[in-house]
Amino acid sequence: MFKRSLADIWFDRVNMLLIVTGLAIIVYPLYFVVLASVTDPGAVQMTLFWPEKFSLEGYKKILDSDNLWVGYKNSFVYAILGTIINLCLTLPAAYALSRKDMKGRSTVMLFITFTMFFSGGLIPTYLTVKELGLLDSVWAMVIPNAVGAWNLIIARTFFQSTIPDELLEAAKIDGCSDAKFFWKMVLPLSQALIAIMVLFYGVAHWNSYFNALIYLRDQELFPLQLVLRSILIENQISNDMMTDMSSMGDQLRAAELIKYGMIIIAALPLLILYPFLQNYFVKGVMIGSIKG
Amino acid sequence: MNNRRKKLLVSFLSVMMSVSVLSACAGNNNDGVEPSKEPNQTEAAQTPEATDGGGEQGVFPIAEKVTLEMVTCKHPNNGPFEEMDFFKQYEEKTNVQIEWTDIEFAQCEEQRNLILASGELPDAFYGTLALTGNDVINYGGQGMLVPLEQYITKETMPNLTALIEQNPKYKAMLTAPDGHIYSLPSIRELMLWLSPDMMYLNKEWLDKLELAVPTTTDELRTVLEAFKTKDPNGNGKNDEIPFSFLWDFANYNVMGIGSLFGTFGRADSANHIFVEDGKVVFSAKEPEYKEAIQYYHSYFKDGLFDKESLAQDRNQLVGKGSGTEQRLGGFFSWNAFSVVGVDNDPKYVLVPALKGPNGDQVWRKSLSNNQGVNPFAFSMTAANEHPELTMQWIDLSYATDTSIEAGWGPIGTTLEDKDGTLTLKEAPAGLTTDQYVFKTAPVEAPYAILENTYGTRLAMADKDKVKIDGIKENYLPYMTSETFPGVLFTAEESQKIKTLDTDINSYVNQTSAKWLLQGGVDGEWDKYLADLQKMKVDELISIYQTAYDRFKSAQ
């Protein structure tokens, strides 16, 4: 091997320093949340790198709380059911729109693109959902926005660029129908896309709270994010002079106690999901249908 | 020619139409018995209203069940409204069934706005959390809420009418700037509200250092210096925080040092608006404010006031106060335990209004929430088909015992009658008394409990009694700085106040924080006054003045 010059060595060192600093800036807040979740709330202020007063009281409270588990369960249901509906509608639509032999596809595309820039607004949407009888039901969480225009466009572009016309022709010659082609050829070749769609839609469902905020009233249906929001917002009432003050101190402490633990518990499923999907990204890109 | 005639005809027709609509409305409002659109449901129910002289309890229970839809926002501790014993009893008593839309506290703002904006109105909004003052004034002016003054008569609402006759000030508090009353109040007349802020010092430390509770600013200085230097918590570390408070707008009136500014002749409040002899004063541009800032700067310089006071939030302060090892010497709060917790509560002692270097001894008199009166506790909408009945229904809530039950739970369930005095019972296992009360009664509701009810019909809660005694003994004699009372503003006024206030307050807040921390108030004061002028502080004062004059004349 050739000898590395002094400049090279220093370049590497500076590089390393910058990367480590950048990493620290990103990782520390995350680390702090983990740290704060196992610290006594009174000592969080003084905590820097290790727990000042170790306490698992917060997690104990979380595990005991019914509301949070109901929210957790609901979030799972909405994310899984919602994502399945999303995929069932987005993928076939995107594939159809990617086919050049579909008549009027540019008009359809125009309508779909239109919704990316203009919408009916909050109240008309609310009234529509209400008139459809979806209010206060699971369906209000999964049916409105069942197809994301942006995701549809991504999927269409993906099909257009990765499924060659020749493949369709070859399949047709072998007597394959359109539906069978979509099922047997397009989907298996689009694992990367499906993984991305699952991630996009899944994360959106998991993190969404606004739809729940306006469409749901029954606490039994609240997703996790709304339960979290309630815990944080209900703290603010302590400033209200009309409130009875005696339980305020306890309530405040309890909320502080579970706040950080909740962030971790809420983020956990996505942290677990991500590496699995990442695996697909790599595979999907590597396996092509036409070699060379 | 032809064209013009057409135009005339069109405008004539439209005038005719609006007249007929108006008269329909007027008829509707005046007798409260409108020709019913759905006779099957309402006809029978309205018979009792139509018979006159139905005051007192006479109307209830009505012959045939009537259902009213009401929207409310739940307090975080409230359970479902339809399961509350209070309302179950109410329904038995009246034969009026309420169909509740009880919104979770965290969703209240969004859901309420959707209901109002989508025009799908309930019959009434119930409870202090359901509508804000702005909502009531705006939607009242737009005709979505019904003016209620026509129903406040001896015949329809005997309880509330008597209440207002005895206390004419309540009428002024309820009257919107356009002269109408769109909402009914929730009244909890207690001296508590006069001083939400109480000053506390660590008694254990005082005893240990053999110091008395200070009575002057000089003595306060000595105490805080000792807290700082003499290691009163005895852990060998210099980790004591002699005194800490909050500086942000939302918490300033309870946990800020506004009343401590009174040691120079005039207290301070979050919005700096005071009334002196009928004149509105902006405290932060008066010389007393400057002197106070200058003086308390020295506390920051010497480390007697916690430097983080100017930037910390409530949780941080509570963090400093909690824990087994005491670090906090003193603070401002509604009561000691909300900062230091129940265990440490007895270790803290109230500090009386201090005498300043020039002999001034002033404490803030907080009138901004009218001593526990919230005027926005019940509103009726234009969609209500039984206005008279609704008002008769709600009037029952203003009787003394029902009022107490609405706020503390039903007699026999949460309250027990001991020789004519109602006392809270022990809650069932697993619930605190508070939780139990909130499950059985709405609490944040329309009712009226007057000051003379406490201690006679209703036993006063211990913590309230402690606080009231503390106020009487330490602060009441020195309350010469009166804040602006809770007056209803027009939509235009509140809009203007919002715009002006945001700028002015953040400027005052930041500049004063800088002066407290780094000093320099002497050199910059004139420029500060000039800047305030530029930000139209005089206009702000005059808006408040107009509203105050209107308030006074409505009494």
Coordinates of C-alpha atoms in Angstrom, one line a residue, chain B residues 59-477:
Chain B
V59 CA -93.1 23.6 36.9
F60 CA -91.2 20.5 37.8
P61 CA -91.5 17.7 37.3
I62 CA -93.1 18.4 33.9
A63 CA -95.8 16.0 32.7
E64 CA -94.1 14.6 29.7
K65 CA -90.4 14.0 29.3
V66 CA -88.4 16.6 27.3
T67 CA -85.0 15.9 26.0
L68 CA -82.4 18.7 25.6
E69 CA -79.1 18.4 23.9
M70 CA -76.2 20.0 25.8
V71 CA -72.5 20.3 25.0
T72 CA -70.0 20.5 27.8
C73 CA -66.3 20.2 28.2
K74 CA -65.1 17.8 30.9
H75 CA -62.6 18.7 33.5
P76 CA -59.8 16.1 33.3
N77 CA -61.1 14.5 36.5
N78 CA -64.7 14.4 35.4
G79 CA -66.2 11.1 34.3
P80 CA -69.1 10.8 31.8
F81 CA -71.8 13.4 32.6
E82 CA -74.7 11.1 32.0
E83 CA -73.4 8.8 34.8
M84 CA -73.2 11.6 37.4
D85 CA -75.5 11.2 40.4
F86 CA -76.1 14.9 40.4
F87 CA -77.7 14.8 36.9
K88 CA -79.6 11.6 37.7
Q89 CA -81.2 13.3 40.6
Y90 CA -81.8 16.4 38.5
E91 CA -83.6 14.3 35.9
E92 CA -85.8 12.7 38.5
K93 CA -86.7 16.1 39.9
T94 CA -87.5 17.7 36.6
N95 CA -88.4 15.0 34.1
V96 CA -86.1 16.8 31.7
Q97 CA -83.6 14.4 30.1
I98 CA -80.2 15.8 29.0
E99 CA -78.4 14.3 26.1
W100 CA -74.8 15.1 26.8
T101 CA -72.1 15.6 24.3
D102 CA -69.3 15.7 26.9
I103 CA -66.0 16.5 25.2
E104 CA -62.7 15.5 26.7
F105 CA -60.8 18.4 28.1
A106 CA -57.8 18.0 25.7
Q107 CA -60.1 18.1 22.7
C108 CA -62.3 20.9 23.9
E109 CA -61.1 23.7 21.8
E110 CA -61.1 21.9 18.5
Q111 CA -64.5 20.1 19.0
R112 CA -66.1 23.3 20.3
N113 CA -65.0 25.2 17.3
L114 CA -66.2 22.5 14.9
I115 CA -69.6 22.5 16.6
L116 CA -69.9 26.2 16.3
A117 CA -68.5 26.5 12.8
S118 CA -70.5 23.6 11.4
G119 CA -73.7 25.3 12.7
E120 CA -75.0 22.1 14.2
L121 CA -75.9 23.7 17.5
P122 CA -77.0 21.9 20.7
D123 CA -79.7 23.4 22.8
A124 CA -77.3 24.8 25.3
F125 CA -73.6 24.9 26.3
Y126 CA -73.1 23.8 29.9
G127 CA -70.2 24.5 32.3
T128 CA -67.4 26.9 32.6
L129 CA -65.1 25.0 30.3
A130 CA -67.6 24.8 27.4
L131 CA -67.3 28.3 26.0
T132 CA -64.7 31.0 26.4
G133 CA -65.6 34.7 26.9
N134 CA -64.7 35.4 23.3
D135 CA -67.0 32.7 22.1
V136 CA -69.9 34.1 24.1
I137 CA -69.4 37.6 22.9
N138 CA -68.8 36.8 19.3
Y139 CA -71.5 34.1 18.8
G140 CA -73.9 36.1 21.0
G141 CA -73.5 39.1 18.7
Q142 CA -74.0 36.8 15.7
G143 CA -77.3 35.6 17.0
M144 CA -76.2 32.0 17.6
L145 CA -76.6 32.5 21.3
V146 CA -79.9 33.8 22.7
P147 CA -80.0 36.9 24.9
L148 CA -81.1 35.7 28.3
E149 CA -82.1 38.9 30.1
Q150 CA -85.7 38.5 29.1
Y151 CA -85.9 35.2 31.1
I152 CA -84.3 36.6 34.2
T153 CA -87.5 37.4 35.9
K154 CA -89.1 36.3 39.1
E155 CA -91.5 34.1 37.3
T156 CA -89.0 32.1 35.2
M157 CA -85.8 32.3 37.2
P158 CA -86.7 33.1 40.8
N159 CA -83.4 31.9 42.2
L160 CA -81.1 33.8 39.9
T161 CA -83.3 36.9 39.9
A162 CA -83.1 37.1 43.7
L163 CA -79.3 36.6 43.5
I164 CA -78.9 39.5 41.1
E165 CA -81.2 41.7 43.0
Q166 CA -79.1 41.2 46.1
N167 CA -75.8 41.7 44.3
P168 CA -76.2 44.2 41.4
K169 CA -72.5 43.8 40.6
Y170 CA -73.2 40.4 39.1
K171 CA -75.5 42.0 36.5
A172 CA -72.6 44.2 35.4
M173 CA -70.3 41.2 35.2
L174 CA -72.7 39.3 33.0
T175 CA -73.7 42.1 30.7
A176 CA -71.9 41.9 27.3
P177 CA -70.8 45.3 25.8
D178 CA -73.9 45.3 23.5
G179 CA -76.1 45.4 26.6
H180 CA -77.3 41.8 26.4
I181 CA -76.7 38.9 28.7
Y182 CA -75.6 35.8 26.8
S183 CA -74.4 33.6 29.6
L184 CA -75.1 32.7 33.2
P185 CA -72.4 32.7 35.8
S186 CA -70.6 30.2 38.0
I187 CA -70.1 31.9 41.4
R188 CA -67.9 30.7 44.2
E189 CA -67.5 33.7 46.3
L190 CA -64.4 33.1 48.4
M191 CA -61.8 35.4 49.6
L192 CA -59.2 33.0 48.2
W193 CA -59.2 34.7 44.9
L194 CA -58.1 38.1 46.3
S195 CA -54.6 36.8 46.6
P196 CA -53.8 33.9 44.5
D197 CA -50.1 34.6 45.2
M198 CA -48.8 33.8 48.7
M199 CA -45.2 34.2 49.7
Y200 CA -43.5 31.3 51.5
L201 CA -40.1 30.8 53.3
N202 CA -38.6 27.7 54.7
K203 CA -39.4 27.8 58.4
E204 CA -37.1 24.9 59.2
W205 CA -34.2 26.9 57.9
L206 CA -35.3 30.0 59.7
D207 CA -35.4 28.2 63.0
K208 CA -32.1 26.5 62.4
L209 CA -30.4 29.8 61.7
E210 CA -32.4 31.5 64.6
L211 CA -34.0 34.1 62.4
A212 CA -37.5 35.4 62.6
V213 CA -40.0 35.6 59.7
P214 CA -39.0 38.9 58.0
T215 CA -41.3 41.9 58.1
T216 CA -39.3 44.4 56.1
T217 CA -37.2 44.1 52.9
D218 CA -34.0 44.6 54.9
E219 CA -34.9 41.6 57.1
L220 CA -35.7 39.6 53.9
R221 CA -32.3 40.4 52.6
T222 CA -30.6 39.2 55.8
V223 CA -32.7 36.0 55.7
L224 CA -31.9 35.2 52.1
E225 CA -28.2 35.9 52.6
A226 CA -28.1 33.5 55.5
F227 CA -30.0 30.8 53.4
K228 CA -27.3 31.2 50.8
T229 CA -24.2 31.2 52.9
K230 CA -24.9 29.2 56.0
D231 CA -25.8 25.8 54.5
P232 CA -29.2 25.5 56.2
N233 CA -29.9 22.1 54.8
G234 CA -26.7 20.9 56.4
N235 CA -25.4 18.7 53.6
G236 CA -22.1 20.6 53.3
K237 CA -22.8 21.6 49.7
N238 CA -23.7 25.1 48.7
D239 CA -26.7 23.9 46.8
E240 CA -29.4 26.1 48.4
I241 CA -31.6 28.2 46.3
P242 CA -32.6 31.1 48.6
F243 CA -35.6 32.3 46.6
S244 CA -37.1 31.3 43.3
F245 CA -40.2 32.4 41.3
L246 CA -41.7 32.4 37.8
W247 CA -41.7 35.3 35.3
D248 CA -43.8 34.1 32.4
F249 CA -47.2 35.7 31.7
A250 CA -49.3 32.7 32.5
N251 CA -47.8 32.0 35.9
Y252 CA -46.8 35.5 37.0
N253 CA -50.0 36.3 39.0
V254 CA -49.7 33.2 41.1
M255 CA -46.0 32.4 41.3
G256 CA -44.4 35.7 40.3
I257 CA -43.1 38.6 42.5
G258 CA -45.8 41.1 41.5
S259 CA -46.9 41.6 45.1
L260 CA -43.3 42.1 46.3
F261 CA -43.2 45.2 44.0
G262 CA -45.7 46.6 46.5
T263 CA -42.8 47.3 48.9
F264 CA -42.3 50.4 46.7
G265 CA -45.9 51.6 46.8
R266 CA -47.6 49.8 43.9
A267 CA -47.8 46.1 43.2
D268 CA -47.4 44.6 39.7
S269 CA -49.4 42.0 37.8
A270 CA -49.0 40.0 34.6
N271 CA -50.7 42.6 32.4
H272 CA -49.7 45.6 34.6
I273 CA -53.2 47.0 34.5
F274 CA -54.5 48.4 37.8
V275 CA -57.4 50.7 38.7
E276 CA -56.8 53.5 41.2
D277 CA -59.8 55.7 42.1
G278 CA -61.6 54.8 38.9
K279 CA -58.6 55.5 36.8
V280 CA -56.7 52.8 34.9
V281 CA -53.0 52.7 35.5
F282 CA -50.2 50.8 33.7
S283 CA -47.9 49.9 36.6
A284 CA -44.8 49.2 34.5
K285 CA -44.4 52.8 33.4
E286 CA -44.7 54.3 36.9
P287 CA -41.7 55.4 39.0
E288 CA -42.5 52.9 41.7
Y289 CA -41.9 50.1 39.2
K290 CA -38.5 51.5 38.4
E291 CA -37.5 51.7 42.0
A292 CA -38.6 48.2 42.6
I293 CA -36.7 46.9 39.6
Q294 CA -33.6 48.7 40.8
Y295 CA -33.9 47.3 44.3
Y296 CA -34.5 43.7 43.4
H297 CA -31.7 43.8 40.9
S298 CA -29.4 43.8 43.9
Y299 CA -31.0 40.5 45.0
F300 CA -30.1 39.0 41.7
K301 CA -26.6 40.5 41.8
D302 CA -25.9 38.9 45.1
G303 CA -27.4 35.6 44.2
L304 CA -30.3 35.8 46.6
F305 CA -32.9 35.4 43.8
D306 CA -32.5 32.3 41.6
K307 CA -31.2 33.5 38.2
E308 CA -33.3 30.9 36.5
S309 CA -36.5 32.5 37.9
L310 CA -36.7 34.7 34.8
A311 CA -36.7 31.8 32.3
Q312 CA -37.8 28.6 34.1
D313 CA -41.2 27.0 33.7
R314 CA -43.5 25.7 36.4
N315 CA -42.2 22.1 36.3
Q316 CA -38.6 23.3 36.9
L317 CA -39.7 25.3 40.0
V318 CA -41.6 22.3 41.3
G319 CA -38.5 20.2 40.6
K320 CA -36.5 22.5 42.8
G321 CA -39.1 22.4 45.5
S322 CA -39.5 18.6 45.6
G323 CA -37.2 15.9 46.8
T324 CA -36.3 14.8 50.2
E325 CA -33.3 17.0 50.6
Q326 CA -34.5 20.6 50.8
R327 CA -32.9 23.0 48.4
L328 CA -35.5 25.8 48.1
G329 CA -35.6 28.6 50.6
G330 CA -38.6 30.5 49.4
F331 CA -41.1 31.0 46.6
F332 CA -44.5 32.4 45.6
S333 CA -47.4 30.0 45.1
W334 CA -51.1 29.4 45.5
N335 CA -50.2 27.2 48.5
A336 CA -47.0 25.7 49.6
F337 CA -47.7 22.0 48.8
S338 CA -48.3 22.7 45.1
V339 CA -44.6 23.5 44.9
V340 CA -42.9 21.4 47.6
G341 CA -45.4 18.6 47.9
V342 CA -47.5 17.5 50.9
D343 CA -44.6 16.1 52.9
N344 CA -42.7 19.3 52.9
D345 CA -45.7 21.6 53.2
P346 CA -45.6 22.1 57.0
K347 CA -41.9 23.2 56.7
Y348 CA -42.9 26.4 55.0
V349 CA -44.3 29.6 56.5
L350 CA -46.2 32.5 55.1
V351 CA -44.4 35.8 54.8
P352 CA -46.6 38.9 55.5
A353 CA -46.7 41.9 53.2
L354 CA -43.2 43.4 53.7
K355 CA -42.4 47.0 54.5
G356 CA -40.2 48.6 51.9
P357 CA -37.2 50.9 52.4
N358 CA -39.4 53.9 52.1
G359 CA -42.0 52.5 54.5
D360 CA -44.4 51.3 51.7
Q361 CA -46.4 48.2 52.5
V362 CA -48.7 47.2 49.7
W363 CA -50.1 43.8 48.5
R364 CA -51.9 43.2 45.2
K365 CA -55.7 42.8 45.3
S366 CA -56.5 40.5 42.5
L367 CA -60.0 41.2 41.1
S368 CA -59.4 39.9 37.6
N369 CA -61.6 36.9 38.1
N370 CA -64.2 38.7 40.1
Q371 CA -63.4 36.8 43.3
G372 CA -64.4 33.5 41.8
V373 CA -67.1 34.5 39.4
N374 CA -66.9 33.0 35.9
P375 CA -69.6 34.7 33.8
F376 CA -69.5 32.1 31.0
A377 CA -71.0 29.0 32.6
F378 CA -74.2 28.5 30.7
S379 CA -75.4 29.7 27.3
M380 CA -78.5 28.9 25.3
T381 CA -78.4 28.6 21.5
A382 CA -80.9 29.8 18.9
A383 CA -81.6 26.2 18.0
N384 CA -83.3 25.6 21.4
E385 CA -87.0 24.9 21.0
H386 CA -87.8 25.1 24.7
P387 CA -86.0 28.3 25.8
E388 CA -88.3 29.0 28.7
L389 CA -88.1 25.5 30.0
T390 CA -84.4 25.4 29.7
M391 CA -84.1 28.6 31.7
Q392 CA -86.4 27.2 34.4
W393 CA -84.3 24.1 34.4
I394 CA -81.0 25.9 34.9
D395 CA -82.5 28.2 37.5
L396 CA -82.8 25.3 39.9
S397 CA -79.0 25.2 39.9
Y398 CA -78.9 28.6 41.6
A399 CA -80.7 27.4 44.7
T400 CA -78.3 27.1 47.6
D401 CA -78.4 23.4 48.1
T402 CA -78.4 22.5 44.5
S403 CA -75.5 24.8 43.9
I404 CA -73.5 23.1 46.6
E405 CA -74.4 19.7 45.1
A406 CA -73.3 20.8 41.7
G407 CA -69.9 21.8 43.0
W408 CA -69.3 19.2 45.7
G409 CA -71.6 16.3 44.8
P410 CA -75.0 15.2 45.9
I411 CA -76.0 15.3 49.6
G412 CA -76.0 11.8 50.9
T413 CA -73.4 10.7 48.3
T414 CA -70.4 12.8 48.8
L415 CA -71.8 15.3 51.3
E416 CA -73.4 14.6 54.7
D417 CA -75.6 16.8 56.7
K418 CA -74.2 17.4 60.2
D419 CA -76.4 19.8 62.1
G420 CA -77.3 21.8 59.1
T421 CA -73.7 22.0 57.8
L422 CA -72.7 20.0 54.8
T423 CA -69.4 18.2 55.0
L424 CA -67.5 16.1 52.6
K425 CA -67.6 12.4 53.4
E426 CA -64.7 10.0 53.2
A427 CA -64.3 8.8 49.6
P428 CA -64.7 5.1 48.8
A429 CA -61.4 3.2 48.7
G430 CA -59.2 3.8 45.7
L431 CA -60.4 7.4 45.1
T432 CA -59.4 10.7 46.6
T433 CA -62.2 13.0 47.8
D434 CA -61.5 15.2 44.8
Q435 CA -61.8 12.4 42.3
Y436 CA -65.0 11.2 44.0
V437 CA -66.6 14.6 43.8
F438 CA -65.6 15.1 40.1
K439 CA -67.2 11.7 39.3
T440 CA -70.5 12.5 40.9
A441 CA -70.9 16.2 40.0
P442 CA -69.9 18.5 37.2
V443 CA -68.0 20.9 39.5
E444 CA -67.1 23.4 36.8
A445 CA -70.7 24.3 36.4
P446 CA -73.3 27.1 36.6
Y447 CA -74.2 27.6 40.2
A448 CA -73.8 30.3 42.9
I449 CA -72.3 29.8 46.3
L450 CA -72.1 33.1 48.1
E451 CA -69.5 34.0 50.7
N452 CA -72.0 33.7 53.6
T453 CA -72.7 30.0 52.6
Y454 CA -69.2 29.0 53.6
G455 CA -69.0 28.1 57.2
T456 CA -72.7 28.0 57.6
R457 CA -74.5 25.7 55.1
L458 CA -71.3 24.4 53.6
A459 CA -68.3 23.5 55.7
M460 CA -65.1 25.2 54.4
A461 CA -62.4 22.9 53.2
D462 CA -59.4 22.9 55.5
K463 CA -56.9 24.1 52.8
D464 CA -59.3 26.9 51.9
K465 CA -59.6 28.0 55.5
V466 CA -55.9 27.9 55.9
K467 CA -55.4 30.1 52.9
I468 CA -58.2 32.5 53.8
D469 CA -56.9 32.9 57.3
G470 CA -53.4 33.5 55.9
I471 CA -54.8 36.2 53.5
K472 CA -56.8 37.9 56.3
E473 CA -53.9 38.0 58.6
N474 CA -51.0 38.8 56.3
Y475 CA -52.2 40.6 53.2
L476 CA -55.8 41.9 53.4
P477 CA -54.9 45.1 55.4

